Structure formats: structure tokens, C-alpha cells
CSV table of C-alpha atoms in Angstrom, one decimal:
chain,number,residue,atom,x,y,z
J,203,UNK,CA,-26.7,104.0,-120.9
J,204,UNK,CA,-29.8,102.0,-121.8
J,205,UNK,CA,-32.6,101.3,-119.5
J,206,UNK,CA,-35.6,99.0,-120.1
J,207,UNK,CA,-39.1,99.7,-118.8
J,208,UNK,CA,-42.3,97.8,-118.9
J,209,UNK,CA,-46.0,98.8,-119.0
J,210,UNK,CA,-49.1,97.0,-117.6
J,211,UNK,CA,-50.2,96.6,-121.2
J,212,UNK,CA,-47.3,94.3,-121.9
J,213,UNK,CA,-45.0,96.6,-123.8
J,214,UNK,CA,-41.3,97.1,-123.2
J,215,UNK,CA,-39.4,100.3,-123.8
J,216,UNK,CA,-35.7,100.5,-124.3
J,217,UNK,CA,-34.7,104.1,-123.5
J,218,UNK,CA,-31.5,105.7,-124.6
J,219,UNK,CA,-31.3,109.5,-123.9
J,220,UNK,CA,-34.7,110.8,-125.0
J,221,UNK,CA,-35.4,108.0,-127.6
J,222,UNK,CA,-37.4,105.0,-126.7
J,223,UNK,CA,-37.6,101.8,-128.7
J,224,UNK,CA,-41.0,100.1,-128.1
J,225,UNK,CA,-42.2,96.6,-128.5
J,226,UNK,CA,-44.5,94.0,-127.0
J,227,UNK,CA,-43.3,91.5,-124.4
J,228,UNK,CA,-42.7,87.8,-125.0
J,229,UNK,CA,-45.7,87.2,-122.7
J,230,UNK,CA,-47.9,89.4,-125.0
J,231,UNK,CA,-46.8,87.7,-128.3
J,232,UNK,CA,-47.6,84.4,-126.7
J,233,UNK,CA,-51.1,85.5,-125.8
J,234,UNK,CA,-51.7,86.9,-129.3
J,235,UNK,CA,-50.4,83.9,-131.2
J,236,UNK,CA,-49.1,83.9,-134.7
J,237,UNK,CA,-49.0,87.4,-136.1
J,238,UNK,CA,-49.8,88.0,-139.7
J,239,UNK,CA,-49.9,91.8,-140.1
J,240,UNK,CA,-48.7,94.9,-138.4
J,241,UNK,CA,-50.0,98.4,-139.1
J,242,UNK,CA,-47.1,100.6,-138.4
J,243,UNK,CA,-47.1,104.3,-137.6
J,244,UNK,CA,-45.5,107.0,-139.9
J,245,UNK,CA,-42.4,108.9,-138.6
J,246,UNK,CA,-43.4,112.3,-137.4
J,247,UNK,CA,-46.7,111.2,-136.0
J,248,UNK,CA,-47.3,112.8,-132.5
J,249,UNK,CA,-48.8,110.5,-129.9
J,250,UNK,CA,-50.2,111.1,-126.5
J,251,UNK,CA,-49.8,108.4,-123.8
J,252,UNK,CA,-52.7,105.9,-124.3
J,253,UNK,CA,-53.2,106.6,-128.1
J,254,UNK,CA,-53.2,103.6,-130.4
J,255,UNK,CA,-49.8,103.5,-132.0
J,256,UNK,CA,-49.8,100.2,-133.7
J,257,UNK,CA,-52.3,97.5,-134.6
J,258,UNK,CA,-51.0,93.9,-134.6
J,259,UNK,CA,-53.1,91.3,-136.2
J,260,UNK,CA,-53.0,87.6,-135.5
J,261,UNK,CA,-54.8,84.9,-137.6
J,262,UNK,CA,-57.8,85.4,-135.3
J,263,UNK,CA,-57.9,89.0,-134.1
J,264,UNK,CA,-56.6,92.6,-134.3
J,265,UNK,CA,-55.1,94.1,-131.1
J,266,UNK,CA,-54.1,97.6,-130.3
J,267,UNK,CA,-50.7,98.6,-129.0
J,268,UNK,CA,-50.8,101.9,-127.1
J,269,UNK,CA,-48.3,104.7,-126.8
J,270,UNK,CA,-46.7,104.3,-123.3
J,271,UNK,CA,-45.6,107.9,-123.3
J,272,UNK,CA,-46.2,111.2,-125.0
J,273,UNK,CA,-43.9,111.8,-127.9
J,274,UNK,CA,-43.2,111.7,-131.6
J,275,UNK,CA,-42.6,108.7,-133.8
J,276,UNK,CA,-39.1,108.8,-135.3
J,277,UNK,CA,-39.0,105.3,-136.9
J,278,UNK,CA,-40.9,102.1,-137.2
J,279,UNK,CA,-39.7,98.5,-137.9
J,280,UNK,CA,-40.1,98.1,-141.7
J,281,UNK,CA,-38.9,94.5,-141.5
J,282,UNK,CA,-42.3,93.6,-139.9
J,283,UNK,CA,-44.1,94.5,-143.1
J,284,UNK,CA,-42.8,91.4,-144.8
J,285,UNK,CA,-42.2,89.3,-141.7
J,286,UNK,CA,-44.7,90.1,-138.9
J,287,UNK,CA,-43.8,86.7,-137.3
J,288,UNK,CA,-40.5,88.4,-136.1
J,289,UNK,CA,-42.6,89.6,-133.2
J,290,UNK,CA,-43.3,86.0,-132.3
J,291,UNK,CA,-39.8,84.8,-132.7
J,292,UNK,CA,-38.0,87.9,-131.2
J,293,UNK,CA,-40.5,90.1,-129.4
J,294,UNK,CA,-37.8,91.9,-127.4
J,295,UNK,CA,-35.2,92.1,-130.2
J,296,UNK,CA,-35.7,92.2,-133.9
J,297,UNK,CA,-39.5,92.3,-133.4
J,298,UNK,CA,-39.5,95.9,-132.0
J,299,UNK,CA,-42.3,98.1,-133.3
J,300,UNK,CA,-41.4,101.7,-133.3
J,301,UNK,CA,-39.0,104.3,-131.9
J,302,UNK,CA,-40.2,107.6,-130.4
J,303,UNK,CA,-38.7,110.8,-129.1
J,304,UNK,CA,-39.9,111.1,-125.5
J,305,UNK,CA,-41.7,114.4,-124.8
J,306,UNK,CA,-41.6,114.1,-121.1
J,307,UNK,CA,-39.1,111.8,-119.5
J,308,UNK,CA,-40.9,112.3,-116.2
J,309,UNK,CA,-43.6,109.8,-117.5
J,310,UNK,CA,-41.0,107.0,-117.3
J,311,UNK,CA,-41.3,107.1,-113.5
J,312,UNK,CA,-44.8,105.5,-113.7
J,313,UNK,CA,-43.4,102.4,-115.5
J,314,UNK,CA,-42.2,99.1,-114.2
J,315,UNK,CA,-38.7,97.5,-114.2
J,316,UNK,CA,-38.2,93.9,-115.2
J,317,UNK,CA,-38.8,92.5,-111.7
J,318,UNK,CA,-42.0,94.6,-111.4
J,319,UNK,CA,-43.3,93.3,-114.7
J,320,UNK,CA,-42.5,89.7,-113.9
J,321,UNK,CA,-44.5,90.1,-110.7
J,322,UNK,CA,-47.3,91.8,-112.7
J,323,UNK,CA,-47.7,88.8,-115.1
J,324,UNK,CA,-47.3,86.4,-112.2
K,241,UNK,CA,-77.2,79.9,-124.4
K,242,UNK,CA,-76.1,78.9,-120.9
K,243,UNK,CA,-76.0,82.3,-119.2
K,244,UNK,CA,-73.3,82.6,-116.6
K,245,UNK,CA,-72.6,78.9,-116.5
K,246,UNK,CA,-69.6,77.8,-118.5
K,247,UNK,CA,-69.7,74.2,-119.6
K,248,UNK,CA,-66.6,72.1,-119.2
K,249,UNK,CA,-65.6,69.5,-121.8
K,250,UNK,CA,-65.5,66.0,-120.4
K,251,UNK,CA,-61.9,65.7,-121.6
K,252,UNK,CA,-60.7,69.1,-120.3
K,253,UNK,CA,-57.9,67.3,-118.4
K,254,UNK,CA,-56.4,66.0,-121.6
K,255,UNK,CA,-56.4,69.5,-123.2
K,256,UNK,CA,-54.8,71.0,-120.1
K,257,UNK,CA,-52.2,68.3,-120.1
K,258,UNK,CA,-51.5,69.1,-123.8
K,259,UNK,CA,-50.9,72.7,-122.8
K,260,UNK,CA,-54.1,74.2,-124.3
K,261,UNK,CA,-54.9,77.9,-123.9
K,262,UNK,CA,-58.7,78.0,-123.2
K,263,UNK,CA,-61.3,80.5,-124.0
K,264,UNK,CA,-65.1,80.8,-123.9
K,265,UNK,CA,-67.1,79.9,-127.0
K,266,UNK,CA,-70.9,79.3,-127.1
K,267,UNK,CA,-71.1,78.8,-123.4
K,268,UNK,CA,-68.2,76.3,-123.3
K,269,UNK,CA,-64.6,76.5,-122.0
K,270,UNK,CA,-62.8,75.5,-125.2
K,271,UNK,CA,-59.2,74.9,-126.2
K,272,UNK,CA,-58.3,77.8,-128.5
K,273,UNK,CA,-54.8,76.9,-129.3
K,274,UNK,CA,-52.1,74.4,-128.2
K,275,UNK,CA,-48.4,75.2,-127.8
K,276,UNK,CA,-47.8,74.7,-131.6
K,277,UNK,CA,-49.9,77.7,-132.3
K,278,UNK,CA,-52.7,78.3,-134.8
K,279,UNK,CA,-50.5,78.5,-137.9
K,280,UNK,CA,-48.8,75.1,-137.3
K,281,UNK,CA,-52.0,73.5,-136.2
K,282,UNK,CA,-53.8,74.7,-139.3
K,283,UNK,CA,-51.1,73.5,-141.7
K,284,UNK,CA,-50.7,70.2,-139.8
K,285,UNK,CA,-54.4,69.4,-140.4
K,286,UNK,CA,-54.0,70.1,-144.2
K,287,UNK,CA,-50.9,67.9,-144.3
K,288,UNK,CA,-51.5,65.1,-141.8
K,289,UNK,CA,-54.2,64.8,-139.2
K,290,UNK,CA,-55.8,67.3,-136.9
K,291,UNK,CA,-57.7,66.1,-133.8
K,292,UNK,CA,-60.5,68.3,-132.5
K,293,UNK,CA,-62.7,68.0,-129.4
K,294,UNK,CA,-66.1,69.1,-130.6
K,295,UNK,CA,-68.0,67.8,-127.6
K,296,UNK,CA,-69.6,71.2,-127.3
K,297,UNK,CA,-71.8,70.2,-130.3
K,298,UNK,CA,-74.9,68.3,-129.6
K,299,UNK,CA,-76.2,64.9,-130.9
K,300,UNK,CA,-79.9,64.1,-130.9
K,301,UNK,CA,-81.5,60.9,-132.0
K,302,UNK,CA,-84.9,61.4,-133.6
K,303,UNK,CA,-86.8,58.1,-133.8
K,304,UNK,CA,-90.2,56.5,-134.1
K,305,UNK,CA,-92.9,56.1,-136.8
K,306,UNK,CA,-93.2,59.9,-137.2
K,307,UNK,CA,-89.5,60.7,-137.2
K,308,UNK,CA,-89.2,61.3,-140.9
K,309,UNK,CA,-92.3,63.4,-141.0
K,310,UNK,CA,-91.1,65.4,-138.1
K,311,UNK,CA,-87.8,66.1,-139.9
K,312,UNK,CA,-89.6,66.9,-143.1
K,313,UNK,CA,-91.6,69.5,-141.2
K,314,UNK,CA,-88.5,71.0,-139.3
K,315,UNK,CA,-86.1,70.9,-142.3
K,316,UNK,CA,-86.1,71.6,-146.0
K,317,UNK,CA,-85.4,67.9,-146.6
K,318,UNK,CA,-87.1,64.8,-147.7
K,319,UNK,CA,-86.0,62.4,-145.0
K,320,UNK,CA,-87.9,59.5,-146.5
K,321,UNK,CA,-85.7,59.5,-149.6
K,322,UNK,CA,-82.5,59.3,-147.7
K,323,UNK,CA,-80.7,56.1,-147.9
K,324,UNK,CA,-79.5,54.4,-144.7
K,325,UNK,CA,-76.1,55.9,-143.7
K,326,UNK,CA,-76.7,59.0,-145.9
K,327,UNK,CA,-76.0,62.3,-144.2
K,328,UNK,CA,-77.4,65.6,-145.4
K,329,UNK,CA,-76.5,69.2,-144.6
K,330,UNK,CA,-79.7,71.1,-143.7
K,331,UNK,CA,-81.3,73.7,-141.5
K,332,UNK,CA,-84.0,74.6,-139.1
K,333,UNK,CA,-85.7,77.7,-140.5
K,334,UNK,CA,-88.0,80.4,-139.1
K,335,UNK,CA,-91.3,81.0,-140.8
K,336,UNK,CA,-89.5,83.9,-142.6
K,337,UNK,CA,-86.9,81.4,-143.8
K,338,UNK,CA,-84.2,82.7,-141.5
K,339,UNK,CA,-81.6,80.1,-140.5
K,340,UNK,CA,-82.2,79.0,-136.8
K,341,UNK,CA,-79.3,76.6,-137.1
K,342,UNK,CA,-77.4,74.5,-139.7
K,343,UNK,CA,-77.3,70.8,-139.0
K,344,UNK,CA,-76.2,67.5,-140.3
K,345,UNK,CA,-78.9,64.8,-140.3
K,346,UNK,CA,-78.0,61.1,-141.0
K,347,UNK,CA,-80.5,58.3,-141.6
K,348,UNK,CA,-79.5,55.5,-139.3
K,349,UNK,CA,-82.4,53.2,-140.0
K,350,UNK,CA,-86.0,53.0,-141.1
K,351,UNK,CA,-87.3,55.3,-138.4
K,352,UNK,CA,-84.1,56.5,-136.8
K,353,UNK,CA,-82.1,59.7,-137.5
K,354,UNK,CA,-79.1,61.4,-136.0
K,355,UNK,CA,-79.1,65.2,-135.8
K,356,UNK,CA,-75.9,67.1,-135.1
K,357,UNK,CA,-76.4,70.7,-133.9
K,358,UNK,CA,-74.2,73.6,-133.1
K,359,UNK,CA,-73.2,74.2,-129.5
K,360,UNK,CA,-74.5,77.7,-129.3
K,361,UNK,CA,-77.9,76.7,-130.6
K,362,UNK,CA,-78.3,73.3,-128.9
K,363,UNK,CA,-80.9,74.5,-126.4
K,364,UNK,CA,-82.8,76.5,-129.0
K,365,UNK,CA,-82.7,73.5,-131.4
K,366,UNK,CA,-84.0,71.1,-128.8
K,367,UNK,CA,-86.9,73.3,-127.9
K,368,UNK,CA,-87.6,73.9,-131.6
K,369,UNK,CA,-87.6,70.2,-132.3
K,370,UNK,CA,-89.8,69.4,-129.3
K,371,UNK,CA,-92.3,72.0,-130.2
K,372,UNK,CA,-92.7,70.7,-133.7
K,373,UNK,CA,-92.5,67.1,-132.3
K,374,UNK,CA,-95.8,67.6,-130.4
K,375,UNK,CA,-97.6,66.9,-133.7
K,376,UNK,CA,-95.7,63.8,-134.6
K,377,UNK,CA,-95.2,60.3,-133.2
K,378,UNK,CA,-91.5,60.6,-132.6
K,379,UNK,CA,-89.0,60.6,-129.8
K,380,UNK,CA,-86.3,63.2,-129.4
K,381,UNK,CA,-83.3,62.0,-127.4
K,382,UNK,CA,-80.3,64.3,-126.7
K,383,UNK,CA,-77.2,62.1,-126.3
K,384,UNK,CA,-74.5,62.5,-123.7
K,385,UNK,CA,-71.3,61.8,-125.7
K,386,UNK,CA,-67.8,62.9,-126.2
K,387,UNK,CA,-67.6,64.1,-129.8
K,388,UNK,CA,-64.3,64.2,-131.7
K,389,UNK,CA,-63.3,65.1,-135.2
K,390,UNK,CA,-60.3,63.5,-137.0
K,391,UNK,CA,-59.5,65.6,-140.1
K,392,UNK,CA,-56.8,65.6,-142.7
K,393,UNK,CA,-55.4,63.5,-145.6
K,394,UNK,CA,-54.2,60.8,-143.3
K,395,UNK,CA,-57.3,60.6,-141.1
K,396,UNK,CA,-58.5,57.3,-142.5
K,397,UNK,CA,-55.0,55.7,-142.1
K,398,UNK,CA,-54.7,56.9,-138.6
K,399,UNK,CA,-58.1,55.5,-137.6
K,400,UNK,CA,-57.3,52.2,-139.2
K,401,UNK,CA,-54.1,52.1,-137.2
K,402,UNK,CA,-56.2,52.7,-134.1
K,403,UNK,CA,-58.5,49.8,-135.0
K,404,UNK,CA,-61.4,51.8,-136.3
K,405,UNK,CA,-62.7,50.6,-139.8
K,406,UNK,CA,-63.3,53.5,-142.2
K,407,UNK,CA,-63.5,51.9,-145.6
K,408,UNK,CA,-67.3,51.4,-145.4
K,409,UNK,CA,-67.9,55.1,-145.3
K,410,UNK,CA,-67.7,57.8,-148.0
K,411,UNK,CA,-68.1,61.6,-147.6
K,412,UNK,CA,-71.4,62.5,-146.0
K,413,UNK,CA,-72.2,59.0,-144.7
K,414,UNK,CA,-72.6,58.0,-141.1
K,415,UNK,CA,-73.6,55.0,-139.0
K,416,UNK,CA,-73.4,53.4,-135.5
K,417,UNK,CA,-70.3,51.1,-135.7
K,418,UNK,CA,-70.4,50.1,-132.0
K,419,UNK,CA,-72.8,50.4,-129.1
K,420,UNK,CA,-73.4,54.1,-128.4
K,421,UNK,CA,-71.0,55.2,-131.1
K,422,UNK,CA,-71.9,57.4,-134.0
K,423,UNK,CA,-69.4,57.9,-136.8
K,424,UNK,CA,-69.6,59.9,-140.0
K,425,UNK,CA,-67.2,60.8,-142.7
K,426,UNK,CA,-67.6,64.6,-142.6
K,427,UNK,CA,-66.0,67.6,-141.0
K,428,UNK,CA,-65.5,71.4,-140.9
K,429,UNK,CA,-62.0,71.7,-142.6
K,430,UNK,CA,-62.5,70.9,-146.3
K,431,UNK,CA,-60.3,67.8,-145.8
K,432,UNK,CA,-61.2,64.2,-145.7
K,433,UNK,CA,-62.1,63.2,-142.1
K,434,UNK,CA,-64.4,61.7,-139.6
K,435,UNK,CA,-66.5,62.8,-136.7
K,436,UNK,CA,-67.1,60.3,-133.9
K,437,UNK,CA,-69.5,60.6,-131.0
K,438,UNK,CA,-68.9,58.0,-128.3
K,439,UNK,CA,-69.0,57.4,-124.5
K,440,UNK,CA,-66.3,59.1,-122.5
K,441,UNK,CA,-64.5,55.8,-121.5
K,442,UNK,CA,-64.3,54.7,-125.1
K,443,UNK,CA,-63.1,58.1,-126.1
K,444,UNK,CA,-60.3,58.1,-123.7
K,445,UNK,CA,-59.2,54.7,-124.9
K,446,UNK,CA,-59.4,55.7,-128.6
K,447,UNK,CA,-57.6,59.0,-127.9
K,448,UNK,CA,-54.8,57.3,-126.1
K,449,UNK,CA,-54.1,55.4,-129.4
K,450,UNK,CA,-54.6,58.4,-131.7
K,451,UNK,CA,-52.4,60.7,-129.6
K,452,UNK,CA,-49.7,58.1,-129.6
K,453,UNK,CA,-49.6,58.4,-133.4
K,454,UNK,CA,-47.1,61.1,-134.6
K,455,UNK,CA,-49.3,62.0,-137.5
K,456,UNK,CA,-52.0,63.3,-135.0
K,457,UNK,CA,-52.0,66.7,-133.4
K,458,UNK,CA,-54.6,68.4,-131.1
K,459,UNK,CA,-56.1,71.4,-132.9
K,460,UNK,CA,-57.8,74.3,-131.2
K,461,UNK,CA,-60.8,76.4,-132.0
K,462,UNK,CA,-58.7,79.2,-133.6
K,463,UNK,CA,-57.4,76.8,-136.3
K,464,UNK,CA,-60.8,75.2,-136.6
K,465,UNK,CA,-62.0,78.7,-137.6
K,466,UNK,CA,-59.3,79.4,-140.1
K,467,UNK,CA,-59.6,75.9,-141.7
K,468,UNK,CA,-63.4,76.2,-142.2
K,469,UNK,CA,-63.1,79.8,-143.5
K,470,UNK,CA,-60.6,78.7,-146.1
K,471,UNK,CA,-63.0,75.9,-147.0
K,472,UNK,CA,-65.8,78.4,-147.4
K,473,UNK,CA,-67.9,76.8,-144.7
K,474,UNK,CA,-70.4,78.9,-142.8
K,475,UNK,CA,-70.2,79.6,-139.1
K,476,UNK,CA,-73.7,79.9,-137.7
K,477,UNK,CA,-74.0,83.2,-135.8
K,478,UNK,CA,-71.6,84.9,-138.2
K,479,UNK,CA,-72.2,83.9,-141.8
K,480,UNK,CA,-75.7,82.6,-141.4
K,481,UNK,CA,-78.2,83.7,-138.7
K,482,UNK,CA,-82.0,83.9,-138.2
K,483,UNK,CA,-81.7,87.1,-140.3
K,484,UNK,CA,-80.2,85.4,-143.4
K,485,UNK,CA,-81.9,82.8,-145.6
K,486,UNK,CA,-80.5,79.9,-147.5
K,487,UNK,CA,-81.0,81.7,-150.9
K,488,UNK,CA,-78.9,84.7,-149.9
K,489,UNK,CA,-76.4,82.4,-148.2
K,490,UNK,CA,-75.8,80.5,-151.4
K,491,UNK,CA,-76.9,77.2,-149.7
K,492,UNK,CA,-79.7,76.2,-152.0
K,493,UNK,CA,-77.7,73.2,-153.1
K,494,UNK,CA,-78.7,71.7,-149.7
K,495,UNK,CA,-82.4,71.9,-150.6
K,496,UNK,CA,-84.0,69.4,-153.0
K,497,UNK,CA,-85.4,71.1,-156.1
K,498,UNK,CA,-89.0,70.0,-155.7
K,499,UNK,CA,-89.1,71.5,-152.1
K,500,UNK,CA,-87.9,75.0,-153.2
K,501,UNK,CA,-91.3,76.0,-154.7
K,502,UNK,CA,-93.6,73.5,-153.1
K,503,UNK,CA,-92.2,72.6,-149.6
K,504,UNK,CA,-94.2,71.8,-146.5
K,505,UNK,CA,-91.3,72.6,-144.1
K,506,UNK,CA,-91.4,75.6,-141.8
K,507,UNK,CA,-90.2,78.6,-143.8
K,508,UNK,CA,-91.2,77.1,-147.2
K,509,UNK,CA,-93.6,79.9,-148.3
K,510,UNK,CA,-91.1,82.6,-147.4
K,511,UNK,CA,-88.2,80.9,-149.1
K,512,UNK,CA,-90.2,80.3,-152.2
K,513,UNK,CA,-91.0,84.0,-152.4
K,514,UNK,CA,-87.4,85.0,-151.8
K,515,UNK,CA,-86.4,82.7,-154.7
K,516,UNK,CA,-89.2,84.1,-157.0
K,517,UNK,CA,-88.1,87.7,-156.2
K,518,UNK,CA,-84.4,87.0,-156.3
K,519,UNK,CA,-82.1,87.3,-153.2
K,520,UNK,CA,-81.1,91.0,-152.6
K,521,UNK,CA,-77.7,90.0,-151.3
K,522,UNK,CA,-75.4,87.1,-151.7
K,523,UNK,CA,-72.8,85.4,-149.5
K,524,UNK,CA,-69.4,85.6,-151.2
K,525,UNK,CA,-65.8,84.9,-150.6
K,526,UNK,CA,-63.7,88.1,-150.1
K,527,UNK,CA,-60.0,88.4,-150.7
K,528,UNK,CA,-58.4,91.6,-149.3
K,529,UNK,CA,-55.6,93.1,-151.3
K,530,UNK,CA,-52.3,92.9,-149.5
K,531,UNK,CA,-51.6,91.3,-146.1
K,532,UNK,CA,-54.1,93.0,-143.8
K,533,UNK,CA,-56.9,90.8,-142.6
K,534,UNK,CA,-60.5,92.2,-142.8
K,535,UNK,CA,-62.6,91.1,-139.8
K,536,UNK,CA,-66.1,90.2,-139.1
K,537,UNK,CA,-68.4,93.3,-138.8
K,538,UNK,CA,-66.4,95.4,-141.3
K,539,UNK,CA,-68.6,97.4,-143.6
K,540,UNK,CA,-68.1,97.2,-147.4
K,541,UNK,CA,-68.5,100.0,-150.0
K,542,UNK,CA,-68.6,100.1,-153.7
K,543,UNK,CA,-66.2,102.3,-155.8
K,544,UNK,CA,-68.5,105.3,-155.4
K,545,UNK,CA,-68.6,104.9,-151.6
K,546,UNK,CA,-72.1,103.5,-151.4
K,547,UNK,CA,-72.8,100.8,-148.9
K,548,UNK,CA,-72.2,97.4,-150.6
K,549,UNK,CA,-72.3,94.8,-147.9
K,550,UNK,CA,-70.5,93.5,-144.8
K,551,UNK,CA,-67.9,91.0,-143.7
K,552,UNK,CA,-69.2,88.1,-141.6
K,553,UNK,CA,-66.0,86.2,-141.1
K,554,UNK,CA,-62.5,87.3,-141.7
K,555,UNK,CA,-58.9,86.4,-140.9
K,556,UNK,CA,-55.7,85.0,-142.3
K,557,UNK,CA,-55.6,81.8,-144.3
K,558,UNK,CA,-52.4,80.0,-143.4
K,559,UNK,CA,-52.7,77.6,-146.4
K,560,UNK,CA,-54.0,80.2,-148.8
K,561,UNK,CA,-51.1,82.5,-147.7
K,562,UNK,CA,-53.2,85.6,-147.7
K,563,UNK,CA,-56.1,87.1,-145.8
K,564,UNK,CA,-59.4,85.4,-146.4
K,565,UNK,CA,-62.9,86.6,-145.6
K,566,UNK,CA,-66.6,85.9,-146.2
K,567,UNK,CA,-69.5,88.2,-146.3
K,568,UNK,CA,-72.6,89.5,-148.0
K,569,UNK,CA,-72.7,91.9,-150.9
K,570,UNK,CA,-75.7,93.3,-152.8
K,571,UNK,CA,-76.6,90.8,-155.6
K,572,UNK,CA,-75.2,92.8,-158.5
K,573,UNK,CA,-71.8,92.8,-156.9
K,574,UNK,CA,-71.6,89.1,-156.2
K,575,UNK,CA,-69.6,88.1,-159.3
K,576,UNK,CA,-66.1,86.9,-158.6
K,577,UNK,CA,-63.5,89.6,-159.4
K,578,UNK,CA,-65.8,92.5,-158.4
K,579,UNK,CA,-63.9,95.0,-156.4
K,580,UNK,CA,-65.3,96.5,-153.3
K,581,UNK,CA,-63.7,98.4,-150.4
K,582,UNK,CA,-63.6,97.5,-146.7
K,583,UNK,CA,-63.5,100.2,-144.1
K,584,UNK,CA,-60.7,99.1,-141.8
K,585,UNK,CA,-60.2,101.7,-139.0
K,586,UNK,CA,-60.9,104.5,-141.4
K,587,UNK,CA,-58.7,103.2,-144.3
K,588,UNK,CA,-60.4,101.8,-147.4
K,589,UNK,CA,-58.9,98.4,-148.1
K,590,UNK,CA,-59.6,97.1,-151.6
K,591,UNK,CA,-61.3,93.7,-151.5
K,592,UNK,CA,-62.1,91.4,-154.4
K,593,UNK,CA,-65.1,89.1,-154.5
K,594,UNK,CA,-63.6,85.6,-154.7
K,595,UNK,CA,-65.0,82.2,-155.4
K,596,UNK,CA,-65.3,79.8,-152.5
K,597,UNK,CA,-63.6,77.7,-151.2
K,598,UNK,CA,-60.2,79.4,-151.0
K,599,UNK,CA,-58.6,76.0,-150.7
K,600,UNK,CA,-60.0,73.0,-152.6
K,601,UNK,CA,-62.0,70.5,-150.8
K,602,UNK,CA,-60.5,67.0,-150.6
K,603,UNK,CA,-63.4,64.9,-149.6
K,604,UNK,CA,-63.5,61.2,-150.3
K,605,UNK,CA,-66.6,60.8,-152.3
K,606,UNK,CA,-68.2,57.5,-153.3
């Protein structure tokens, strides 16, 4: 059973058991423009909610992507090293950023569902 | 600067209709990108024609019997030796030879010159010119114009199709082809191209024709920046400022030789001293190793970890296909191929000093 959550910082989380796959939303990739580099986190890195997990770089600027939850990185999307534009073309699919083991599933309760997120971006 | 007030482009409605994403730049609400996105906009300009609204930049006519003398005082230039139609890249300098702004000045007639200034400095430039102008018999007239740039290998062909003659102009020439028009063969992309200042009604008429041409695409400020950076062209406020001088900035080619040691322009004494002592730092191209861009403000270090300089512009070069940057390094490190290191969020990224431009200029010279 998979469930998708959204954050106010324009990330999505696909949660299966205690593993979350995290990426940025289509709205976010549109705002950032063409991405040219992604600084990915190493597996095993422990993150607290709000830590900078990933830096995505467009032609023009670098932007931080924050950990939406406490947890530990289990994997990151190696395909982005050679093709960062995957985030532009498939933000919510092949352009995922990292997977993490969720430390406290209770933190999911503060996140939005799709309808809530759509209302958030207006 | 304009404080809290944000200026609107006269043609903002056209940009909105084209789906532009806007952002603030130098006190203006400017189109940053259009739906095609910065990458496609950049490449389109290099392959076909990019259309830029640069109405945030300011045109001034300096005229009268003392016009050339006023310019000679304000700029390291000999305005009297310019031919009619000839354009020159030049500066306003401080007494310490710091760069107040970079400009293009075109001689339109015996006592008539066009000065094109940067948006962010327009007010400073006008005050500066008027202050110097008190000592000269010259009139300084800011113009109210729409200003557009048409850039790319097919720029001349596109303008010809729209009924605008281009074959009388070579690179760095400008004239007044119609009433209240100013047109020059120049730009900020490294490509052949034109910049035209004209009344709003004329602009709307011309743009209707240009936008109906499939070779033409609106280009936003984001691609304007990546294009000029690949072309090695300076952005005032980043790569040149009142704290940098033309010698350090590698812009001495813009200053006639006889004025370098014996000029009467503001800043001449300081510049001559800098040249005699040798510039301590030099502006260079910087090519980061790998794919990660190195941004403006990033500090540079030598192999031993000593401070070596700073990045003043940096991003990704869509035509180059790799990250490109520009900055200042201490003079001994300024040779192409020298390796320095950029501190990017705590990681030392290897960066090589690189010759400029990153992409060859394709100007149409006479």
C-alpha cells in the first residue's frame, strides 16, 4: 500500500512501509527551470527534518531541497548524475531524488495530501 | 536604484501574453524565462534569432558644441576621433579608476552622441553626466524609448524580412535610421545582432512582424545572462564594479593607447598608476571540473589553500555544454590552464583558469 504526501516546500513523498521516496513536484521543477546538476546524498546519511538533503542546480541558481522527515538515506537516484533534466521531464517519476528510512512515521501526519497541495499552490 | 518602486516595461503585456515568468532586476519587472525555458532560449539564439526586451536600459543623447569634450572628460575615450556611426565600448570611472558603469557610445553626428547605459546605473549615470556637464556647453537628454535586441546568426535576415535595412551597418556601428529610432549592430550574446531603440508604437508594429517570423523567439533575462557569460562579456555589478578598474578587468583594449598614460578623463591618474604598478588581480574565465556550476560569490583558493580570488559570475553554459564562470584571481594565477579550487558548500571543486570567450564571437565586422 503506497501513499503519497506533499510538503509546503514542494516535495512529494511516496511512502511504502517505513521507506519514503522523495522528489520535487512538477510545480517546483517548473519554477526552477532547466536543471543541470544535482548534488545527491550518500546512503547511510542521517537527516533531521529541515536539513538540506539535496542541492539542485539550474542554469541560473542553486536551490536546497530539505528533508521532509527525520530518517536515514537508503538510496539516491544515480541516473540524475548524468541526466539531471530527468527532474524536469519526470519530476514525480524517474526524476525522484532519494529514498529514506523514516525514523518517526508520526511526522507524516503534518504533511499534505494531493488535494491539500493543489490548494497550497493555488 | 529605484527603491521600492518597480518599473514596468512598456511592452509588459506582450511578455505576459507570451507566457513569461517575471522577476525583479535592477528595479525593473523583467521577463526571466518564457515557456521554452532558459536552455532552449539560449540555444535558439545561437542557432536562429533571439528577441530581447532591453527597455530597462537607458539611452541618452549628448549633444552641443561641448559634447565631445564632455565625453572625453567622462570617459577614457577620444570622442573627436570617432567616425560618424562608430560605436565604442567605454566606461564612466571614479577618480580611483573604479568602474561606475560600462557604456556604449556612438557618434551620430558632428556634435551628437548616443550613450547606452545599464538599467541599474541609469540614475547614477545621468547624475554623473550632468555634474560633469556643468563645465561644458552640452545638452544631456534621456530618451523615452522601447529598446529591443535582435541577436543571432539570422538576425540580419529577419530584420530585412521585416523591412528594416541592415546592410549599411557593421559590428559596433550605429545610426538613426528613422525619426526617433536608434539602431546599432551590437549586443550582449557574442552573436551578430542589432539593438534598436524606438517609440512604443513603432516597436509594437515591428515586433508584430518579428514575432510572426518562425526564426524569432522571445528570450528572457536568464538566457541573456548565460549567453553573455559564455561570450565572456561583463555584467556591471558582478564582474565590474566601482571597486574594480579596467586594467584588472582586462578591458584595456577599450582605452586608446595614448590615453593610458596621459589621459584627461576622470580616473586617468589612478589608472595610469595601476598600469605602472601592474594590476594585482586579473579577470579570467573559469571552467569548473565536472558538471557542478560554481556561482557568483564563491571564494577561490590555490593548491596550498591560500586565498586566490573569487567568482563574480557563474552558471551553466548551454552551448559550451559545461559549467562556465568568470572571476578574479591574483595576477600570477591568471594564465589559462592554472588550477585553482572553488569552495562550494565546503567541498573544494577544481577549477581551471580558461581563456575567454567560452564560445567564439560571431560578429559581422567591416
